[in-house]
Coordinates of C-alpha atoms and ligand atoms in Angstrom, one line a residue:
M1 CA 12.4 -20.0 -8.6
T2 CA 8.8 -21.1 -8.3
V3 CA 6.8 -20.1 -5.2
S4 CA 3.6 -21.8 -4.3
S5 CA 1.0 -19.2 -3.5
K6 CA -1.3 -21.7 -1.8
P7 CA -0.4 -22.0 1.9
F8 CA -0.6 -18.4 2.7
S9 CA -2.8 -17.0 -0.1
R10 CA -5.3 -16.3 2.7
P11 CA -3.5 -16.4 6.0
F12 CA -6.7 -16.0 8.0
H13 CA -8.4 -19.4 8.1
P14 CA -9.7 -22.0 10.5
P15 CA -7.3 -24.8 11.1
Q16 CA -10.2 -27.3 10.5
P17 CA -13.6 -26.5 9.0
G18 CA -15.8 -25.0 11.7
A19 CA -12.9 -24.2 14.0
A20 CA -12.0 -20.6 15.2
L21 CA -10.0 -18.4 12.8
H22 CA -6.2 -18.4 13.0
C23 CA -3.5 -16.3 11.5
G24 CA -1.2 -19.1 10.3
T25 CA -1.0 -21.3 13.4
V26 CA -1.8 -18.5 15.9
S27 CA -5.3 -18.2 17.4
L28 CA -6.9 -14.8 16.9
E29 CA -8.9 -15.4 20.1
A30 CA -5.7 -15.7 22.0
L31 CA -4.3 -12.6 20.4
A32 CA -7.4 -10.6 21.1
K33 CA -7.3 -11.8 24.7
Q34 CA -3.6 -10.8 25.1
F35 CA -3.6 -7.5 23.2
G36 CA -7.2 -6.3 23.3
T37 CA -9.4 -5.1 20.5
P38 CA -9.6 -3.6 17.9
L39 CA -6.3 -5.2 16.8
Y40 CA -4.5 -5.3 13.5
V41 CA -2.9 -8.7 12.9
Y42 CA -0.4 -9.2 10.1
S43 CA 1.2 -12.3 8.6
A44 CA 4.9 -11.8 8.0
D45 CA 5.0 -15.1 6.0
Q46 CA 2.4 -13.8 3.5
I47 CA 4.2 -10.5 3.1
L48 CA 7.4 -12.3 2.2
E49 CA 5.6 -14.7 0.0
R50 CA 4.2 -11.8 -2.0
L51 CA 7.5 -10.2 -2.3
A52 CA 9.0 -13.4 -3.6
L53 CA 6.2 -13.6 -6.2
F54 CA 7.4 -10.3 -7.7
Q55 CA 11.1 -11.2 -7.4
A56 CA 10.4 -14.5 -9.2
A57 CA 8.2 -13.0 -11.9
F58 CA 11.0 -10.5 -12.8
A59 CA 13.9 -12.8 -12.2
E60 CA 15.2 -12.3 -15.7
R61 CA 15.6 -8.6 -15.2
D62 CA 17.8 -6.3 -13.3
R63 CA 15.1 -5.1 -10.8
L64 CA 14.3 -3.5 -7.6
I65 CA 11.0 -3.9 -5.8
C66 CA 10.3 -0.6 -4.0
Y67 CA 7.5 -1.3 -1.5
A68 CA 5.1 1.7 -1.3
V69 CA 5.5 2.7 2.3
K70 CA 2.1 4.5 2.4
A71 CA 0.2 1.2 2.3
N72 CA 1.4 0.1 5.7
S73 CA 4.3 2.0 7.3
A74 CA 4.8 -0.1 10.4
L75 CA 8.5 -0.1 11.2
A76 CA 8.6 -3.8 11.8
I77 CA 7.1 -4.4 8.3
L78 CA 9.6 -2.1 6.7
K79 CA 12.4 -3.8 8.5
L80 CA 11.1 -7.2 7.4
L81 CA 10.9 -6.2 3.7
A82 CA 14.3 -4.4 3.8
A83 CA 15.9 -7.5 5.2
H84 CA 14.6 -9.4 2.1
G85 CA 16.0 -7.0 -0.4
A86 CA 13.1 -4.6 -0.9
G87 CA 13.6 -0.9 -1.6
F88 CA 11.0 1.7 -0.8
D89 CA 8.8 4.2 -2.5
I90 CA 8.1 7.1 -0.2
V91 CA 6.0 10.2 -0.5
S92 CA 7.1 12.3 2.5
G93 CA 9.9 13.2 4.7
G94 CA 8.1 11.3 7.4
E95 CA 8.1 8.1 5.4
L96 CA 11.8 8.5 4.8
E97 CA 12.4 8.9 8.5
R98 CA 10.5 5.6 9.0
V99 CA 12.7 3.8 6.5
L100 CA 15.8 5.3 8.2
A101 CA 14.6 4.2 11.6
A102 CA 13.7 0.7 10.5
A103 CA 16.5 -0.1 8.0
P104 CA 19.0 2.8 7.5
E105 CA 21.0 0.6 5.1
A106 CA 18.0 0.7 2.7
A107 CA 18.3 4.5 2.1
E108 CA 20.1 3.8 -1.1
R109 CA 17.1 1.8 -2.3
V110 CA 14.6 4.6 -1.8
V111 CA 12.7 6.5 -4.5
F112 CA 10.8 9.6 -3.5
S113 CA 7.4 10.2 -5.3
G114 CA 4.8 12.9 -4.7
V115 CA 3.6 16.2 -6.2
G116 CA 4.5 18.5 -3.4
K117 CA 7.9 17.8 -2.0
T118 CA 9.2 20.7 0.2
A119 CA 12.7 22.0 0.3
A120 CA 13.1 20.5 3.8
E121 CA 12.0 17.0 2.5
I122 CA 14.3 17.2 -0.5
D123 CA 17.2 18.2 1.8
L124 CA 16.5 15.2 4.1
A125 CA 16.5 12.8 1.1
L126 CA 19.6 14.3 -0.4
N127 CA 21.5 14.0 2.9
A128 CA 20.2 10.4 3.3
G129 CA 21.6 9.5 -0.2
I130 CA 18.4 8.1 -1.7
L131 CA 18.4 6.3 -5.0
S132 CA 16.2 8.7 -7.0
F133 CA 13.6 11.5 -6.9
N134 CA 10.5 10.9 -9.0
V135 CA 10.0 14.5 -10.2
E136 CA 6.4 15.5 -11.0
S137 CA 6.7 19.1 -12.4
E138 CA 9.1 21.6 -13.9
G139 CA 9.0 23.7 -10.7
E140 CA 10.0 20.6 -8.7
L141 CA 13.0 20.0 -11.0
D142 CA 14.2 23.6 -10.4
L143 CA 13.8 23.2 -6.7
L144 CA 15.7 19.9 -6.7
A145 CA 18.5 21.5 -8.7
A146 CA 18.7 24.4 -6.3
R147 CA 18.7 22.2 -3.2
A148 CA 21.3 19.8 -4.7
Q149 CA 23.6 22.7 -5.5
K150 CA 23.2 24.3 -2.1
L151 CA 24.0 21.0 -0.3
R152 CA 26.6 20.1 -3.0
K153 CA 25.0 16.7 -3.4
H154 CA 24.2 15.0 -6.7
A155 CA 20.5 14.3 -7.1
R156 CA 19.5 11.4 -9.3
F157 CA 16.0 11.9 -10.7
A158 CA 13.4 10.3 -12.9
I159 CA 10.6 12.3 -14.5
R160 CA 7.2 10.9 -13.7
V161 CA 5.3 11.0 -16.9
N162 CA 1.5 10.9 -17.2
P163 CA 0.8 8.4 -19.9
D164 CA -2.9 9.4 -20.3
V165 CA -4.0 5.8 -19.8
F166 CA -7.4 5.0 -18.2
A167 CA -7.3 2.3 -15.5
E168 CA -10.5 0.9 -14.2
T169 CA -10.5 1.7 -10.5
H170 CA -12.2 4.0 -8.0
P171 CA -11.9 7.6 -9.2
Y172 CA -10.1 8.7 -6.0
I173 CA -7.2 6.3 -6.7
S174 CA -6.8 6.6 -10.5
T175 CA -3.9 8.8 -11.4
G176 CA -2.8 8.2 -15.0
L177 CA -5.1 10.6 -16.9
H178 CA -4.0 14.0 -18.1
E179 CA -6.7 15.6 -15.9
H180 CA -5.0 14.2 -12.7
K181 CA -2.5 16.2 -10.7
F182 CA 0.2 13.6 -11.1
G183 CA 3.2 13.5 -13.4
V184 CA 4.1 15.6 -16.5
A185 CA 2.8 15.3 -20.0
M186 CA 4.9 12.9 -22.1
K187 CA 5.7 15.7 -24.6
T188 CA 7.3 17.9 -21.9
A189 CA 9.6 15.2 -20.6
L190 CA 12.3 15.7 -23.3
A191 CA 12.6 19.5 -22.6
M192 CA 12.9 18.7 -18.9
Y193 CA 15.7 16.2 -19.3
K194 CA 17.5 18.7 -21.6
R195 CA 17.1 21.5 -19.1
A196 CA 18.3 19.2 -16.3
A197 CA 21.5 18.5 -18.3
S198 CA 22.6 22.1 -17.7
S199 CA 22.8 21.5 -14.0
K200 CA 25.9 19.6 -12.9
W201 CA 24.0 18.6 -9.7
L202 CA 21.2 16.8 -11.5
E203 CA 21.7 13.3 -12.9
A204 CA 19.0 11.8 -15.1
H205 CA 18.5 8.4 -13.6
G206 CA 15.3 7.1 -15.1
I207 CA 11.7 7.7 -16.0
S208 CA 8.7 6.7 -13.9
V209 CA 5.0 6.2 -14.3
H210 CA 2.2 5.3 -11.9
I211 CA -1.4 5.0 -13.2
G212 CA -3.4 4.3 -10.1
S213 CA -4.2 1.7 -7.5
Q214 CA -6.3 -1.4 -7.1
I215 CA -6.0 -2.2 -10.8
A216 CA -7.1 -5.8 -11.5
S217 CA -6.2 -6.1 -15.2
A218 CA -2.7 -6.2 -16.5
E219 CA -3.7 -4.5 -19.7
P220 CA -3.4 -0.8 -18.6
F221 CA 0.0 -1.4 -17.1
G222 CA 1.1 -2.8 -20.5
A223 CA -0.5 0.2 -22.3
A224 CA 1.2 2.7 -20.1
L225 CA 4.6 1.1 -20.3
E226 CA 4.4 0.7 -24.1
R227 CA 4.1 4.5 -24.2
V228 CA 6.9 5.0 -21.7
H229 CA 9.2 2.6 -23.7
K230 CA 8.4 4.5 -26.9
L231 CA 9.3 7.7 -25.2
V232 CA 12.6 6.1 -23.9
R233 CA 13.5 5.3 -27.5
Q234 CA 12.7 8.8 -28.6
L235 CA 14.8 10.3 -25.8
A236 CA 17.7 8.0 -26.7
K237 CA 17.6 9.4 -30.2
A238 CA 17.7 12.9 -28.8
G239 CA 20.7 12.0 -26.7
V240 CA 19.0 11.3 -23.4
E241 CA 19.9 7.8 -22.2
I242 CA 17.4 6.3 -19.7
R243 CA 18.7 3.4 -17.7
V244 CA 15.9 2.9 -15.3
I245 CA 12.2 2.5 -15.8
D246 CA 10.0 2.8 -12.7
A247 CA 6.7 1.2 -13.5
G248 CA 5.0 2.4 -10.3
G249 CA 2.6 0.3 -8.2
G250 CA -1.1 -0.3 -8.4
L251 CA -1.6 -4.0 -8.9
G252 CA -4.9 -4.9 -7.3
I253 CA -6.1 -7.8 -5.2
D254 CA -9.6 -9.3 -5.1
Y255 CA -11.4 -8.2 -2.0
Y256 CA -14.4 -10.6 -2.8
N257 CA -13.0 -13.8 -4.1
R258 CA -11.6 -16.1 -1.5
S259 CA -9.9 -18.3 -4.1
F260 CA -8.0 -15.4 -5.7
D261 CA -4.7 -16.6 -7.0
P262 CA -2.0 -14.0 -6.4
G263 CA 0.6 -16.0 -8.2
K264 CA -1.4 -15.9 -11.4
R265 CA -2.1 -12.2 -11.1
V266 CA 1.6 -11.4 -10.7
Q267 CA 2.5 -13.5 -13.6
A268 CA -0.1 -11.8 -15.9
Y269 CA 1.2 -8.4 -14.7
A270 CA 4.8 -9.4 -15.3
K271 CA 3.9 -10.7 -18.8
A272 CA 2.3 -7.4 -19.7
V273 CA 5.2 -5.4 -18.3
N274 CA 7.9 -7.5 -19.9
A275 CA 6.1 -7.5 -23.3
A276 CA 5.9 -3.7 -23.2
L277 CA 9.5 -3.4 -22.2
D278 CA 10.8 -6.0 -24.7
G279 CA 14.3 -4.8 -25.8
F280 CA 14.8 -2.6 -22.7
S281 CA 17.9 -3.9 -20.9
G282 CA 18.1 -1.3 -18.1
K283 CA 16.8 -1.7 -14.6
L284 CA 13.1 -2.1 -13.8
L285 CA 11.7 -0.6 -10.6
I286 CA 8.2 -1.4 -9.4
E287 CA 6.4 0.1 -6.4
P288 CA 3.8 -2.3 -5.2
G289 CA 2.0 -1.5 -1.9
R290 CA -1.4 -3.1 -1.5
F291 CA -0.4 -6.3 -3.2
L292 CA 2.3 -7.0 -0.7
V293 CA 0.4 -6.3 2.5
A294 CA -3.4 -6.1 2.1
Q295 CA -4.2 -9.7 2.4
A296 CA -1.6 -10.3 5.0
G297 CA -3.6 -8.2 7.5
A298 CA -6.9 -8.4 9.3
L299 CA -8.6 -6.0 11.7
V300 CA -9.9 -8.1 14.6
T301 CA -12.8 -6.4 16.5
R302 CA -15.2 -7.3 19.2
V303 CA -19.0 -7.0 18.8
V304 CA -20.2 -4.4 21.4
N305 CA -23.8 -4.7 20.7
V306 CA -26.4 -6.2 18.3
K307 CA -29.1 -3.7 17.8
R308 CA -32.4 -4.5 16.1
S309 CA -34.4 -1.5 14.8
G310 CA -37.4 -2.3 12.7
K311 CA -36.3 -4.5 9.8
K312 CA -32.6 -3.6 10.3
T313 CA -30.0 -5.3 12.4
F314 CA -26.9 -3.4 13.3
V315 CA -23.8 -5.3 14.5
I316 CA -21.9 -2.6 16.4
T317 CA -18.2 -3.3 16.7
D318 CA -15.5 -1.7 18.8
A319 CA -13.6 -0.8 15.6
A320 CA -14.8 2.1 13.6
M321 CA -14.1 4.2 10.5
N322 CA -11.2 5.9 12.3
D323 CA -9.5 2.5 12.4
L324 CA -10.3 1.4 8.8
I325 CA -11.8 4.1 6.6
R326 CA -11.8 2.3 3.3
P327 CA -15.5 1.3 3.3
A328 CA -16.6 4.8 4.2
L329 CA -14.2 6.6 1.9
Y330 CA -14.2 4.4 -1.2
Q331 CA -17.3 2.2 -0.7
A332 CA -14.7 -0.6 -0.4
H333 CA -15.6 -4.1 0.4
H334 CA -13.9 -6.1 3.1
E335 CA -15.0 -9.6 3.9
I336 CA -16.2 -9.9 7.5
V337 CA -15.9 -13.3 9.3
P338 CA -16.9 -14.3 12.8
V339 CA -13.7 -15.5 14.5
K340 CA -15.6 -18.4 16.2
P341 CA -18.5 -19.5 14.1
R342 CA -21.9 -20.1 15.8
S343 CA -24.5 -22.3 14.4
G344 CA -27.5 -20.7 12.8
K345 CA -28.5 -19.0 9.6
A346 CA -26.7 -16.0 8.1
R347 CA -28.8 -12.9 8.0
A348 CA -28.4 -9.5 6.4
V349 CA -26.9 -6.9 8.8
D350 CA -25.1 -3.6 8.8
V351 CA -21.8 -3.8 10.5
V352 CA -21.0 -0.4 12.0
G353 CA -18.6 1.3 14.4
P354 CA -19.4 3.6 17.3
V355 CA -18.4 6.8 15.6
C356 CA -21.1 9.5 15.4
E357 CA -21.5 9.5 11.6
T358 CA -23.8 7.5 9.4
G359 CA -20.8 7.0 7.1
D360 CA -19.2 4.9 9.9
F361 CA -20.0 1.5 8.5
F362 CA -17.9 -1.6 7.4
A363 CA -20.7 -3.3 5.5
R364 CA -24.4 -2.7 4.7
D365 CA -27.0 -5.4 4.1
R366 CA -24.3 -8.0 4.4
E367 CA -25.1 -11.7 4.9
L368 CA -23.3 -12.5 8.2
A369 CA -23.3 -15.7 10.2
P370 CA -24.9 -15.1 13.6
V371 CA -22.9 -13.1 16.1
E372 CA -23.6 -11.9 19.7
P373 CA -22.2 -9.2 21.9
G374 CA -18.7 -10.2 23.0
D375 CA -18.0 -12.2 19.8
L376 CA -14.9 -11.4 17.7
V377 CA -15.1 -10.7 14.0
A378 CA -12.3 -10.2 11.6
L379 CA -12.3 -7.7 8.8
L380 CA -10.1 -9.3 6.1
D381 CA -7.7 -7.8 3.6
A382 CA -7.1 -4.9 5.9
G383 CA -3.3 -4.9 5.8
A384 CA -3.0 -2.1 3.3
Y385 CA -4.4 1.4 3.8
G386 CA -5.9 0.3 7.1
M387 CA -3.8 1.4 10.0
A388 CA -1.9 3.7 7.6
Q389 CA -5.1 5.8 7.1
S390 CA -6.3 5.6 10.6
S391 CA -7.0 8.6 12.7
N392 CA -8.0 9.6 16.2
Y393 CA -11.4 10.9 15.2
N394 CA -13.8 10.9 18.2
T395 CA -10.7 10.8 20.4
R396 CA -10.3 7.1 19.8
P397 CA -6.9 5.7 20.5
R398 CA -5.6 3.7 17.5
P399 CA -5.4 -0.1 17.6
A400 CA -2.4 -2.1 18.6
E401 CA -0.6 -4.1 15.8
V402 CA 0.7 -7.6 16.0
L403 CA 3.0 -9.4 13.6
V404 CA 2.8 -13.1 13.2
E405 CA 6.0 -14.8 12.2
G406 CA 5.8 -18.5 11.8
R407 CA 4.4 -19.8 15.1
T408 CA 5.1 -16.6 17.1
A409 CA 3.3 -13.4 17.4
R410 CA 4.7 -10.1 18.7
L411 CA 3.4 -6.7 19.4
I412 CA 4.8 -4.2 16.8
R413 CA 2.8 -1.2 18.0
R414 CA 1.2 -0.8 21.3
R415 CA -2.3 0.5 21.6
E416 CA -2.5 4.2 21.9
T417 CA -3.7 5.6 25.2
I418 CA -5.8 8.7 25.8
A419 CA -2.7 10.2 27.4
D420 CA -0.9 9.8 24.0
L421 CA -3.7 11.7 22.3
L422 CA -3.7 14.6 24.8
A423 CA 0.1 14.9 25.1
P424 CA 0.7 17.4 22.2
E425 CA -2.0 19.8 23.4
M426 CA -1.8 23.0 25.4
I427 CA -4.7 24.6 27.3
Ligands
LIG1 N1 3.5 4.4 -6.2 C1 2.9 5.6 -6.2 C2 3.5 6.8 -6.8 C3 1.6 5.7 -5.6 O1 0.9 6.9 -5.5 C4 1.0 4.5 -5.0 C5 -0.3 4.6 -4.3 C6 1.7 3.3 -5.0 C7 3.0 3.3 -5.7 C8 1.2 2.1 -4.5 O2 0.0 1.7 -5.0 P1 -0.6 0.2 -4.7 O3 0.4 -0.8 -5.2 O4 -0.7 0.1 -3.2 O5 -1.9 0.2 -5.3 N2 -5.9 4.6 0.0 C9 -6.3 3.9 -1.2 C10 -5.1 3.7 -2.2 C11 -4.3 4.9 -2.5 C12 -3.1 4.6 -3.4 C13 -2.2 5.8 -3.5 N3 -1.0 5.6 -4.2 C14 -7.0 2.6 -0.9 O6 -7.2 2.3 0.3 O7 -7.5 1.9 -1.8

């Protein structure tokens, strides 16, 4: 199957040059008017297109694409992906509850990652009958064995190994070096599989690896999987048969380049993965998050004020760091585009939110086409780790979310109210 990446590779575009921005065929102005701002808008078409890219790239293999729920955990998006065959990578009991609420039939396609699973979370996952636990320490393996025995449920597991491979990305989201808290050293894996064999409740299902996030080059994935494949051969010699390799997530997008070709990137990734796993005939799992949803989403926000102060111009929006924290937390770049272009020269501005912190910015010294109070701007590529990392800081209700499917748009999460925020509190 070949899938053209062209029509949706950037779903947010003007229908004609100079016209106002749309998501597919749906006007962002109309959505902002109907649902208010700040507003997250997602393109279902693009999410499915991205899923299809992975499916096509690994068509020759027995495979399961386990979407990393943490990137965007909207129930409607989980349901959409599940309906198209995706599994899920979860990191908490809460994420499992989301999968169960959105697509209960997908429980058997869930893998559970994370360094600090509690007994209660393990029990929830055992009762739900998930596919596999990605075990990150010896202590966790013991806990899993104990819970499985107590509940009299078989627990399939993979050991998450740390391949000690460096991946060029932001230090906060790099995970594959021995100094990171994730996974276990390759050399301890064999002993762990052997130990697990003594519990009749544990079933060695696979091996897993995840080296970090927003990794642009295919090379570190290849390097990590070569090491994993070598270990799988060594384990086989020692009598431990591994039938599933979980290659983790982490494939990056390009937040700067508007002509980024997602099809090419997935192909390069698949080529590196397939080369490293040449000869492995078991099942391949991958856990992409960002790549599936980031570019499918935009945060639409209204300009509250344009403030000139000395040489600086601040464009103050009604969205803030609590709605999208990536620029403040990782110095991340998001393209910012006026929804309805005005004529005039672009000028360098800071785009900032109303939160009382200097760190509350979306861009600094960014060339931006002219905007005035009341205008809408779209922060692009905000579909991953946007709403998912939002908070109520400054007692700000979180944005509404809208999913655009073909020609129709529907609300998938209503805007929070102040009453929602106050509800759990007692005086
Ligand atoms: N699998 C595991 C075990 C992970 O820890 C992650 C992400 C993924 C899969 C998905 O990675 P992705 O395909 O999305 O790169 N908040 C940060 C990213 C944190 C990633 C954490 N782990 C950001 O906004 O850039």
